[in-house]
XYZ file of C-alpha atoms in Angstrom:
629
model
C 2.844 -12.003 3.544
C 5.027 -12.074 -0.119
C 8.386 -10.593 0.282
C 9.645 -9.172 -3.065
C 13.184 -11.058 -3.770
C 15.908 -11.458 -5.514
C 18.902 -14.059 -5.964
C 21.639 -13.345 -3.804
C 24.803 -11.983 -4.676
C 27.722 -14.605 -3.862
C 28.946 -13.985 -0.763
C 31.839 -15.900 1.328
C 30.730 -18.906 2.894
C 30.038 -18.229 6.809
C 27.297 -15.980 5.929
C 25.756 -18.201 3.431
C 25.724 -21.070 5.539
C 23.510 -19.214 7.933
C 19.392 -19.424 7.860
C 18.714 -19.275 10.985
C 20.713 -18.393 14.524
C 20.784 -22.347 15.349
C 23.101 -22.630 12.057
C 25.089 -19.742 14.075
C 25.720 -21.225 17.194
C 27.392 -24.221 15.404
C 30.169 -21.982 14.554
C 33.097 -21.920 16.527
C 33.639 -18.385 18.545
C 36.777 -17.665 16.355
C 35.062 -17.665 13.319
C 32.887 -14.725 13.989
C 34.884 -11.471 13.891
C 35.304 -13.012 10.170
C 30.827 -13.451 10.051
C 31.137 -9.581 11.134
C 33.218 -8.660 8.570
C 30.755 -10.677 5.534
C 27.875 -9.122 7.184
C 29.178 -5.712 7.728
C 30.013 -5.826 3.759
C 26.436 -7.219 3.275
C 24.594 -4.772 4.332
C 27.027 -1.966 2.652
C 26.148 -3.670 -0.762
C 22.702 -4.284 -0.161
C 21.557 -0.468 1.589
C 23.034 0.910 -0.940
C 20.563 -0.729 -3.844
C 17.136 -0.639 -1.608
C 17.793 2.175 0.346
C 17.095 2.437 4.170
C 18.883 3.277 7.376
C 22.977 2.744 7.196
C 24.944 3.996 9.914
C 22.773 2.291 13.008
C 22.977 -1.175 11.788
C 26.819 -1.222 10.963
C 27.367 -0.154 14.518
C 24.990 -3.031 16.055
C 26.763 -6.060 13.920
C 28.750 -7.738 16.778
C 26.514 -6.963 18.762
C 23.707 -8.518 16.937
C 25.899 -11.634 16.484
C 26.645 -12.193 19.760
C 22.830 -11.601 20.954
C 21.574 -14.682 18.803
C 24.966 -16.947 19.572
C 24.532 -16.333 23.478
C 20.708 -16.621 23.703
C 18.083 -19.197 22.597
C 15.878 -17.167 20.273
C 13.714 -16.694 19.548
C 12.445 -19.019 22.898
C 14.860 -15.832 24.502
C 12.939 -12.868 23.647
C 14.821 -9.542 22.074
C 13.342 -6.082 21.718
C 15.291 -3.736 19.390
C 14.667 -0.127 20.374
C 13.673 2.058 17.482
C 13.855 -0.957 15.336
C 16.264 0.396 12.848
C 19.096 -0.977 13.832
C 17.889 -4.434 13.124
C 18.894 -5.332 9.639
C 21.752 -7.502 10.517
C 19.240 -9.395 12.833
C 17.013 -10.219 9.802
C 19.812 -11.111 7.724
C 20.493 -13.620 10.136
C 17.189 -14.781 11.284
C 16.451 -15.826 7.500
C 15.812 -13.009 5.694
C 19.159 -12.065 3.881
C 17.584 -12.922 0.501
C 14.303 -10.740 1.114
C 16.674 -7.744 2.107
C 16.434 -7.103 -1.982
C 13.043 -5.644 -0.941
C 13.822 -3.859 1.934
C 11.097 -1.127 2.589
C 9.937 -1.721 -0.652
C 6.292 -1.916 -2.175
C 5.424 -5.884 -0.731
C 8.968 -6.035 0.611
C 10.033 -6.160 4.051
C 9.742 -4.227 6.621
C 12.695 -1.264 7.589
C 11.392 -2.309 11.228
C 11.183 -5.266 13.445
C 7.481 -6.645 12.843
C 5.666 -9.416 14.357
C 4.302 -10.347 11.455
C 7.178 -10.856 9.566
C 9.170 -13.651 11.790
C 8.900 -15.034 14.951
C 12.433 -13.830 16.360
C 10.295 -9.874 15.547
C 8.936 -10.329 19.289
C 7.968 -6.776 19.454
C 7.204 -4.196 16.620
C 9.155 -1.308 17.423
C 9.506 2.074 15.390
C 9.067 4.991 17.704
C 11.636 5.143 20.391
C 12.147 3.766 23.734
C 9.460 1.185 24.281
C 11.927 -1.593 24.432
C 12.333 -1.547 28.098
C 8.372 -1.265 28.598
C 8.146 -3.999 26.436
C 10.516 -6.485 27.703
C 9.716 -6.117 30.876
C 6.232 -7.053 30.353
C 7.754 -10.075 28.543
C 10.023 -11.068 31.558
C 7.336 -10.903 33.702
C 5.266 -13.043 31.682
C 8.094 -15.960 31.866
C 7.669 -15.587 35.518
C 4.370 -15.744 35.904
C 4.197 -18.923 34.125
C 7.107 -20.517 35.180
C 9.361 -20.282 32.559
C 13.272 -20.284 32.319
C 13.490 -17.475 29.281
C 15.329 -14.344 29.119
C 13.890 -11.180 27.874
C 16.969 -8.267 26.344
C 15.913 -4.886 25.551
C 18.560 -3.259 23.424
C 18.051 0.399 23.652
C 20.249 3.521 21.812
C 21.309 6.108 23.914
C 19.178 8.905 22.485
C 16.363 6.635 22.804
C 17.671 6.839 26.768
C 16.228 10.276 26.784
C 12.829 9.622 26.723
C 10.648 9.586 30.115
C 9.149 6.316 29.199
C 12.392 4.386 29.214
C 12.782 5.717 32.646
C 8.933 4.937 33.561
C 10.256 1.428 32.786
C 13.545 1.295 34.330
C 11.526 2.413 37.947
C 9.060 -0.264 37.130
C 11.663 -3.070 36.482
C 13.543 -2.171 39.100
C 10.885 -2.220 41.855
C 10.017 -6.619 40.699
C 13.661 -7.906 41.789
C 12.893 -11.290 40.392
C 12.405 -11.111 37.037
C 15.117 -11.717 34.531
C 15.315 -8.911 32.420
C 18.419 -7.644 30.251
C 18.579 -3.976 29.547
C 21.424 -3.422 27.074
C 22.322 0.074 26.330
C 24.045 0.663 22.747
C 25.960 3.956 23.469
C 26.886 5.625 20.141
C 27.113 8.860 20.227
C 26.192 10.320 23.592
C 29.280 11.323 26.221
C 28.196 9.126 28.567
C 31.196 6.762 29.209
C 35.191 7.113 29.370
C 37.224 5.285 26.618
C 36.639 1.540 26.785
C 39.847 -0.183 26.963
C 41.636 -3.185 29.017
C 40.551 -2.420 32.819
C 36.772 -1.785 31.632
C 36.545 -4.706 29.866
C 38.406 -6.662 32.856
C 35.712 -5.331 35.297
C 32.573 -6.478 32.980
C 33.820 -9.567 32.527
C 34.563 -9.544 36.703
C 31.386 -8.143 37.557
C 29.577 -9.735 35.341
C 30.760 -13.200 36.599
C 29.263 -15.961 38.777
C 32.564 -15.677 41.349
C 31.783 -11.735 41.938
C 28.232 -11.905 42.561
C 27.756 -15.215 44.661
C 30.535 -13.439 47.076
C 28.435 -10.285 46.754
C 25.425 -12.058 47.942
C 27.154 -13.681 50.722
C 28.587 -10.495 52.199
C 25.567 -9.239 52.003
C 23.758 -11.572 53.817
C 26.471 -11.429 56.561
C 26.426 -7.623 57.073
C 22.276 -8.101 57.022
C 23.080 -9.404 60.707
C 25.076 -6.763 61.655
C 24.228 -3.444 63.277
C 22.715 -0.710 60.581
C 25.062 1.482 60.955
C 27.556 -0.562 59.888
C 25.498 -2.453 57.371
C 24.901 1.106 55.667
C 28.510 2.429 55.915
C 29.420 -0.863 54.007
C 26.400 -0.615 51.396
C 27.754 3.245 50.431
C 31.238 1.964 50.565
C 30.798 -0.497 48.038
C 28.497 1.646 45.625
C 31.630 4.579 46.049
C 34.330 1.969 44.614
C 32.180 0.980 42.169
C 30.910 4.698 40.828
C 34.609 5.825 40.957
C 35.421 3.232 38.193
C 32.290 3.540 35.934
C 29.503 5.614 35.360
C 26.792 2.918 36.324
C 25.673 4.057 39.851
C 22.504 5.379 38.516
C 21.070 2.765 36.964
C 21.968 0.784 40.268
C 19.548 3.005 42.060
C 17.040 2.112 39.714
C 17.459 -1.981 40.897
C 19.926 -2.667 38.433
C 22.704 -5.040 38.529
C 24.860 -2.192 35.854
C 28.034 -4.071 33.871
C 30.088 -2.428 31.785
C 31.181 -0.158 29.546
C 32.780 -2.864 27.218
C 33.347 -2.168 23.568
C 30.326 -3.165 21.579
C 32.648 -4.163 18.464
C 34.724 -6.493 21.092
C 33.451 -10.036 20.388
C 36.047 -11.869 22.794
C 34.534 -9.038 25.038
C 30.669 -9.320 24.492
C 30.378 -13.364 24.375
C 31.385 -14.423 27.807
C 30.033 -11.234 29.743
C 27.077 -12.342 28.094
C 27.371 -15.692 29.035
C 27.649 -14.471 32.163
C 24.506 -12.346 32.674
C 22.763 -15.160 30.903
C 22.843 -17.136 34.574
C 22.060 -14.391 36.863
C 18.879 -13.431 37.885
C 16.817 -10.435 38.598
C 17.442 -7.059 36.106
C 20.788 -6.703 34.925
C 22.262 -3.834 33.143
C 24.871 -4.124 29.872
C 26.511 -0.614 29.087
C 28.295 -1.454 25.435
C 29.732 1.393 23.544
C 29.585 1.133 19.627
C 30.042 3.285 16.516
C 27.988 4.669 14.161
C 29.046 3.879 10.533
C 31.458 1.253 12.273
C 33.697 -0.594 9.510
C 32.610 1.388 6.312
C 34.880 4.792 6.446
C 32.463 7.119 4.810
C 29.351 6.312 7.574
C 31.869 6.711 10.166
C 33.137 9.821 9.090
C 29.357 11.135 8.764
C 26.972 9.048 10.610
C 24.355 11.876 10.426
C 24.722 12.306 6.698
C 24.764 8.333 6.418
C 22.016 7.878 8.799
C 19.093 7.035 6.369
C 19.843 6.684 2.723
C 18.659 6.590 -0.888
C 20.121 4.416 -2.720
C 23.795 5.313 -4.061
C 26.918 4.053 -5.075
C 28.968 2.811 -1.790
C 32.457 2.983 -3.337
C 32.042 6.468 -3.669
C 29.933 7.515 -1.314
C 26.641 9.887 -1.548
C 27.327 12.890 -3.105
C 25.322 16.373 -1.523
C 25.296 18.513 -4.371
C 22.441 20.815 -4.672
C 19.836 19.717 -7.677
C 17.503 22.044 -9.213
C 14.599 20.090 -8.394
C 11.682 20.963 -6.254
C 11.536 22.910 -3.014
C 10.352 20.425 0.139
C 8.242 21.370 2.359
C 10.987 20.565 4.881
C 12.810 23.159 3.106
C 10.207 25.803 3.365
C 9.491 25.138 6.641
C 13.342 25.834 7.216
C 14.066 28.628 4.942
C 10.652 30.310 7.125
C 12.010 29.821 10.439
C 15.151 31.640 10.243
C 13.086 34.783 8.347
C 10.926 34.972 11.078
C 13.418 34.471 13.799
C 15.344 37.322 12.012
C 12.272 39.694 12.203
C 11.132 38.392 16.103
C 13.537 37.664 18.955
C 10.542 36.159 20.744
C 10.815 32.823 18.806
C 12.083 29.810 19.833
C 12.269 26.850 18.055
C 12.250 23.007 19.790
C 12.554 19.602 18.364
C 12.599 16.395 19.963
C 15.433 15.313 18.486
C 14.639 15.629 14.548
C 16.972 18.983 13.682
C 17.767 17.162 10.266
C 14.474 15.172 9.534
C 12.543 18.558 10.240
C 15.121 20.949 8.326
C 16.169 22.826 11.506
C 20.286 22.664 10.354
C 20.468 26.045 9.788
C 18.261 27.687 12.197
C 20.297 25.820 15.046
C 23.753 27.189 13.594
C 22.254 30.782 12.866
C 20.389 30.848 16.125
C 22.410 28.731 18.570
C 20.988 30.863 21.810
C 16.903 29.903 20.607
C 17.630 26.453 19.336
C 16.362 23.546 21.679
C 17.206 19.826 20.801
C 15.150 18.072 23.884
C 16.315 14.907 22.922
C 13.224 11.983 22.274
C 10.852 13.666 24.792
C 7.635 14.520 22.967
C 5.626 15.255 26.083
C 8.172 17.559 27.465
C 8.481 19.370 24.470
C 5.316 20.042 23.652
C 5.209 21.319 27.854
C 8.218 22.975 27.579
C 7.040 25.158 25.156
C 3.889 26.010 27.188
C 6.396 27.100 29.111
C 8.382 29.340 27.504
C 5.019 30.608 25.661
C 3.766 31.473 29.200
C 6.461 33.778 29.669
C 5.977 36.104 26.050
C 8.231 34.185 24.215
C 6.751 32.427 20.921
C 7.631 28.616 20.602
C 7.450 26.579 17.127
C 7.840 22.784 17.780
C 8.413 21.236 15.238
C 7.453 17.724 15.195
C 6.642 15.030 12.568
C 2.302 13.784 13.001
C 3.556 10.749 14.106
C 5.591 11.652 16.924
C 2.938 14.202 18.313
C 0.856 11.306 18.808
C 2.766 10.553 21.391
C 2.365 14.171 23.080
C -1.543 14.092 23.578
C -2.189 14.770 26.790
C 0.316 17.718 26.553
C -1.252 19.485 23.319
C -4.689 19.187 25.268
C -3.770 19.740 29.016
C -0.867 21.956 28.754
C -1.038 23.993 25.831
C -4.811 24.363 24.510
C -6.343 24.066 27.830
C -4.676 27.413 28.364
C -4.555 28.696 25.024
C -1.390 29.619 24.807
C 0.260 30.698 21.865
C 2.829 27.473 20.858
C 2.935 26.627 17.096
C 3.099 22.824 16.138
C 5.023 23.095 12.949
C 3.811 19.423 11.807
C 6.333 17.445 9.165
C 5.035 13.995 7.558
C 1.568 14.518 7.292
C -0.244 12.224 5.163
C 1.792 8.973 4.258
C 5.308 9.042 4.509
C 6.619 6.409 2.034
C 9.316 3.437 2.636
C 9.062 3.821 6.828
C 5.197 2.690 6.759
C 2.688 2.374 8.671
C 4.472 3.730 12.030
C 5.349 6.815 10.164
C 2.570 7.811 8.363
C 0.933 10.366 9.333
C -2.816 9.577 8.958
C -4.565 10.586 12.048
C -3.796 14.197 12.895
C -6.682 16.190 11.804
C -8.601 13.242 13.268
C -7.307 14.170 16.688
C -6.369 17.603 16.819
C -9.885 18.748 15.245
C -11.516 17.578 18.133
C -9.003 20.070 20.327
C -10.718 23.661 21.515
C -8.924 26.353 20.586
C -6.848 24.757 18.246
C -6.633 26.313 14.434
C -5.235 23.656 11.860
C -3.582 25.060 8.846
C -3.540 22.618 5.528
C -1.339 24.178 2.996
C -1.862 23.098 -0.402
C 1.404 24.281 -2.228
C 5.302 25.628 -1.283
C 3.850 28.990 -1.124
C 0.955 28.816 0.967
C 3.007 27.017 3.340
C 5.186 29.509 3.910
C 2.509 32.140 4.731
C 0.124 29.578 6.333
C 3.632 29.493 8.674
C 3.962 33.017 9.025
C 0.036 33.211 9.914
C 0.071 30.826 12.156
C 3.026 32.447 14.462
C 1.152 35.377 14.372
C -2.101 34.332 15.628
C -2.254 34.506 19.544
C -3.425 31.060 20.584
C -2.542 27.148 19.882
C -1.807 26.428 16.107
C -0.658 23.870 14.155
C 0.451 23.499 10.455
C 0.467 20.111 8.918
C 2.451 19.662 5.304
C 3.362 16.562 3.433
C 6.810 14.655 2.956
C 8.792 15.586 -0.099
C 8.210 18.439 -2.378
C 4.638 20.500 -3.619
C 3.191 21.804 -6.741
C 6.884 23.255 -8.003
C 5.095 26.622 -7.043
C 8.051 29.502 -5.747
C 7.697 30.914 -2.280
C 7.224 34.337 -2.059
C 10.231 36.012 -0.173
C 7.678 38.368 1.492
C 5.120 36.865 4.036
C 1.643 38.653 4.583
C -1.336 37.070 6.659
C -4.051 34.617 5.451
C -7.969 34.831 6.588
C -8.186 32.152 9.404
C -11.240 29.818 8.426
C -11.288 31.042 5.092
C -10.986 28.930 1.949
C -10.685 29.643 -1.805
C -11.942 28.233 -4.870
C -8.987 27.922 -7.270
C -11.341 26.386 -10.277
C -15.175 26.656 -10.970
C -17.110 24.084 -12.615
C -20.771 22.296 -12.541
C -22.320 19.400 -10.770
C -19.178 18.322 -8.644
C -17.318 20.479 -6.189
C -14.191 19.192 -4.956
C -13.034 20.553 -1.702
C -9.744 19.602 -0.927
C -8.020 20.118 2.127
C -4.145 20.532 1.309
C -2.295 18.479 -0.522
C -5.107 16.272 -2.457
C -5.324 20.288 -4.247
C -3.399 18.684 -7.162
C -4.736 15.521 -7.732
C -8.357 17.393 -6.879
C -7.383 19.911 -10.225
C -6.201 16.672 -12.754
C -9.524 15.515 -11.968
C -11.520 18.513 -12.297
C -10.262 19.250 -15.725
C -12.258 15.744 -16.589
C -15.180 16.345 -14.704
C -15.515 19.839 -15.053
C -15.911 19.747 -11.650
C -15.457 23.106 -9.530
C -12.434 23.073 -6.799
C -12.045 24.383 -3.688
C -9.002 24.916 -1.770
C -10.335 24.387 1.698
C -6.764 25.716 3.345
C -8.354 24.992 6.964
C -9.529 21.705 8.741
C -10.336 23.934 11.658
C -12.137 26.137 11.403
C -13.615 24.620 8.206
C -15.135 27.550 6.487
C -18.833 26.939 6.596
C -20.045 29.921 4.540
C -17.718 28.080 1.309
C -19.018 24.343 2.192
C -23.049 25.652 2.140
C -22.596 28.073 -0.994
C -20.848 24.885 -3.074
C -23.642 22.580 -1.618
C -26.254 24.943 -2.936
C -24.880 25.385 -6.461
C -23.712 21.625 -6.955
C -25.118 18.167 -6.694
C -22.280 16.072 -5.480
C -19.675 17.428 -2.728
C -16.303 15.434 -2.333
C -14.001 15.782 0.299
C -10.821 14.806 -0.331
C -7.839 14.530 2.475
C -4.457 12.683 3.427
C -5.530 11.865 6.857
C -8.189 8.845 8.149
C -11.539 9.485 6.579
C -13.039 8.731 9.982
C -12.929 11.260 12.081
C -11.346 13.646 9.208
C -12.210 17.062 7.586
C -14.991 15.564 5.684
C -16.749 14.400 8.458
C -16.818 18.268 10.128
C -18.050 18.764 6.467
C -21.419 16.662 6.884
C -22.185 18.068 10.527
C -22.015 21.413 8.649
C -24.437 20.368 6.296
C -26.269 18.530 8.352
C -26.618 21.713 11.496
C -27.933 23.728 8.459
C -30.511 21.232 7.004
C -28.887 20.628 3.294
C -29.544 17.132 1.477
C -27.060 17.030 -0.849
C -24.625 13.833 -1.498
C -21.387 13.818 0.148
C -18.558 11.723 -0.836
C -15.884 11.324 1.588
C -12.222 10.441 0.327
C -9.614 9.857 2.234
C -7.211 7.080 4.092
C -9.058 3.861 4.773
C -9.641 2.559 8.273
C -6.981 0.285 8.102
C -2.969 0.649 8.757
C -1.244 1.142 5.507
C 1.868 -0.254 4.450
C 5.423 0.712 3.176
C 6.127 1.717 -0.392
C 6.853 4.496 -3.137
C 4.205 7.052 -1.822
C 3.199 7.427 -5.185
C 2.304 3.520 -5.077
C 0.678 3.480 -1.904
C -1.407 7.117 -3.373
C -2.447 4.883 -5.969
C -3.251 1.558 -3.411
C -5.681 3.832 -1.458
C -7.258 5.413 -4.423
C -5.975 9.304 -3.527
C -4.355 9.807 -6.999
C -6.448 11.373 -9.720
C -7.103 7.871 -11.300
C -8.636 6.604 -7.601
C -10.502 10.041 -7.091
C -12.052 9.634 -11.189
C -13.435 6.093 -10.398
C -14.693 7.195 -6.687
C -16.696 9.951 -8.278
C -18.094 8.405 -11.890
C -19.165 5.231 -8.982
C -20.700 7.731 -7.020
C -22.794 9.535 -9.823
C -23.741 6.411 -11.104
C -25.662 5.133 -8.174
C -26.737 8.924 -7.369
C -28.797 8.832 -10.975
């Protein structure tokens, strides 16, 4: 796969001496804290040209350093949770000069990818997998007989997440396979300060002297009577939980070290060393700091979290432009209206307030305001909940994080028809984060939901009263809008109901009929000023509005569907089974994503890659016509 590059700036010599983690471990363990300090201004310089996520992957530097100097990768498998906080580990697993295309059209990835290196052992860009993952890989060394270590590295919100914990009972239950678990605590109150007893105690507990006599006395109280041999177990686990917070993830199998400060290199390398030679699944607590060594991150990690690009000496500037409304932004501006007018709504995100432009809602309406943390299932359930008892929930959720909530959306909510809105953020493709962020399969599998009514608003306005329908109808809903910003069309201020199933035709023409289905409407009206082709603004994916689709196919030759979501399985297929229950032959061209996962890029590049831009739609249809004639 091409990486787009550039030369390298100069930089001082440790960093540019390394290629690989082998040229690492020939430096001596003083130089270092000195490598931290070149790659901490690194990736400062080099985020702030491409872009990307800032604030995670200054906090992980040590800790990144000391992974690769203490263990043999990539024979020593790491999984990086989330996967953004890995940019310091592809700087120094060769790919410092292809960090000039980070997230970039043909550039590299903002996420660990197996594809992209060998020391990428596990693609990772929705949350708490790592642990799954590693496991699996642990196991795999001990099934074949191999002396390799597997680390999962895993952020403390990711922690949240049932699966991680699915894991942790899993891992802990096979005693004999050496697995790491490291968790990077960064912003949760989990842990006391770190400071000189904690770090005295990991490096204790973490050493061969404490757990060979730990072994031994526990062999010798084996023999005695249980009574006593209990007493002794709780004793021991009551010392330890009075000194740190690690007696949970002891009852989960767990051998739990720690906290130690994840900036502490004299700190990390020998407790590392240490949990290197013992065996079974061991626990690492580090605590580390979002933002850590570059003032402005650390003053606003949130605000410094994922980044355009701007000028690091001083710092991204928040002033309101005149630009554009977002989506985001209507979505936003919408909720707290309607919360104003109802005290029945709620409002729940699995940890996305920013990302789904729930700031102010949570500060106006601190008492209906639910951060769940990364728990898709449960908050998708949770809701049910809440909806079962009169109130009315909006989730709101980006399409590829409800992927992840199924079984919910089906069992617990539409099953019952209850009345929980899926306010649905990132629909269509998504830009620089790629293909695990794109949003390409939601109509495919919500369409196929009973019960279910799927809203696709084709400009700022309709959004906001496709939102205000959709709260008012009494049953499962779920509005899906694009990343980034409409038509330029002005909300109205005052909300009134739209016709469930109904569409509209916003332009009338001959031969073609374009029936777009939410934000292809623009693109759909560039090219029916060519064509003279008539357009339709189909406004629903379910229910599609049948009496529209069979007029058009009786006054035009050619039909074309156009959507931002996997032609297979999409609105245009519902489309053809309309045409097809009612006996029409007419052509049908079907436009949408290609069965195939799409890369990162410009979204306006990647538009024009899968032929969704006016230009792609033009060719599609003169093609079409041509070998229709």
């Amino acid at each position: 796969m091409p990486f787009a590059t550039q030369p390298a700036k100069p930089r001082a010599s440790l960093l540019d001496s390394i290629t690989s983690p082998a040229d690492l471990r020939q430096l001596d363990p003083g130089e270092l804290p000195k490598l931290a300090d070149e790659l901490r201004n690194f990736l400062i310089d080099s985020v702030s040209h491409t872009g990307g996520h800032l604030s995670s992957n200054l906090g992980t530097v040590e800790l990144t350093i000391a992974l690769h100097y203490v263990f043999s990768t990539p024979d020593d498998r790491i999984v990086w949770d989330v996967g953004h906080q890995t940019y310091a580990h592809k700087i120094l697993t060769g790919r410092r000069e292809a960090m000039a295309g980070l997230r970039q059209y043909h550039g590299i990835s903002g996420f660990p990818r197996r594809s992209e290196s060998p020391y990428d052992t596990f693609g990772t860009a929705h949350s708490s997998t790592s642990i799954s993952a590693a496991l699996g890989m642990a196991e795999a060394a001990r099934l074949r007989g191999e002396d390799r270590r597997a680390i999962a590295v895993i952020g403390d919100g990711a922690m949240s997440a049932g699966m991680a914990f699915e894991a942790l009972n899993n891992a802990g239950d096979i005693s004999d396979t050496n697995l790491l678990v490291i968790l990077n605590d960064n912003e949760m109150s989990i842990s006391p300060p770190v400071g000189a007893l904690n770090k005295h105690l990991s490096r204790l507990l973490s050493g061969r002297l404490y757990n060979g006599a730990r072994t031994i006395g526990k062999r010798f109280l084996e023999n005695l009577p249980p009574p006593v041999f209990e007493f002794a177990k709780r004793t021991e686990e009551h010392v330890k939980g009075m000194v740190m917070p690690g007696t949970m993830f002891e009852e989960f199998g767990f051998n739990y070290i720690g906290p130690i400060d994840g900036h502490d290199l004299e700190a990390l390398l020998p407790t590392l060393q240490n949990l290197r030679t013992l065996k079974g699944p061991q626990f690492l607590h580090v605590i580390t700091r979002k933002g850590q060594g570059y003032k402005l991150a650390e003053a606003d990690p949130i605000l410094y979290h994922g980044v355009s690009k701007f000028d690091h000496a001083a710092g991204i500037t928040t002033g309101k432009g005149g630009g554009k409304l977002t989506y985001t932004q209507v979505f936003g501006d919408w909720l707290c209206d309607m919360a104003a007018v109802d005290k029945r709504l709620v409002a729940i995100t699995p940890a996305m307030r920013e990302g789904s432009g729930m700031v102010r809602f949570a500060h106006e309406y601190p008492d209906r305001y639910y951060d769940v943390g990364i728990a898709e299932q449960h908050a998708l359930t949770f809701g049910a909940g809440l909806a079962c008892e009169g109130f009315k929930p909006v989730v709101a959720i980006y399409s590829t994080f409800l992927q992840r909530a199924y079984d919910q959306l089906i069992h617990d909510i539409a099953l019952q028809n209850l009345p929980v809105m899926l306010a649905i953020d990132r629909a269509g493709l998504v830009g620089a984060d790629g293909a695990t962020h794109h949003g390409a399969f939601d109509i495919s599998y919500l369409a196929c939901i009973p019960n279910l009514t799927i809203f696709c608003p084709a400009d700022e306005n309709e959004c906001r009263q496709m939102l205000y329908t959709a709260y008012q109808h009494d049953g499962p809903t779920a509005v899906r809008y694009p990343r980034g910003s409409g038509l330029g069309i002005q909300p109205e201020k005052r909300m009134h109901p739209l016709p469930i199933g109904k569409g509209e035709v916003r332009r009338s023409g001959t031969r073609y009929a374009l029936l777009a289905f939410g934000s292809l409407l623009g693109p759909a009206l560039e090219v029916a000023d060519t064509l003279d082709a008539t357009v339709a603004n189909m406004r629903f994916a379910k229910p599609i509005d049948r009496e529209l689709v069979l007029e058009l196919a009786d006054s035009h030759e050619i039909l074309v569907t156009l959507e931002e979501n996997a032609i297979i399985g999409g609105a245009g297929s519902e489309v053809v089974r309309i045409l097809q229950e009612a006996g029409k032959a007419i052509r049908v061209l079907q436009l949408g994503l290609p069965d195939r996962f799409i890369d990162h890029g410009d979204q306006q590049q990647l538009m024009a890659e899968v032929e969704l831009d006016a230009a792609g739609i033009l060719k599609h249809i003169e093609a079409s016509y041509r070998t229709n004639s």
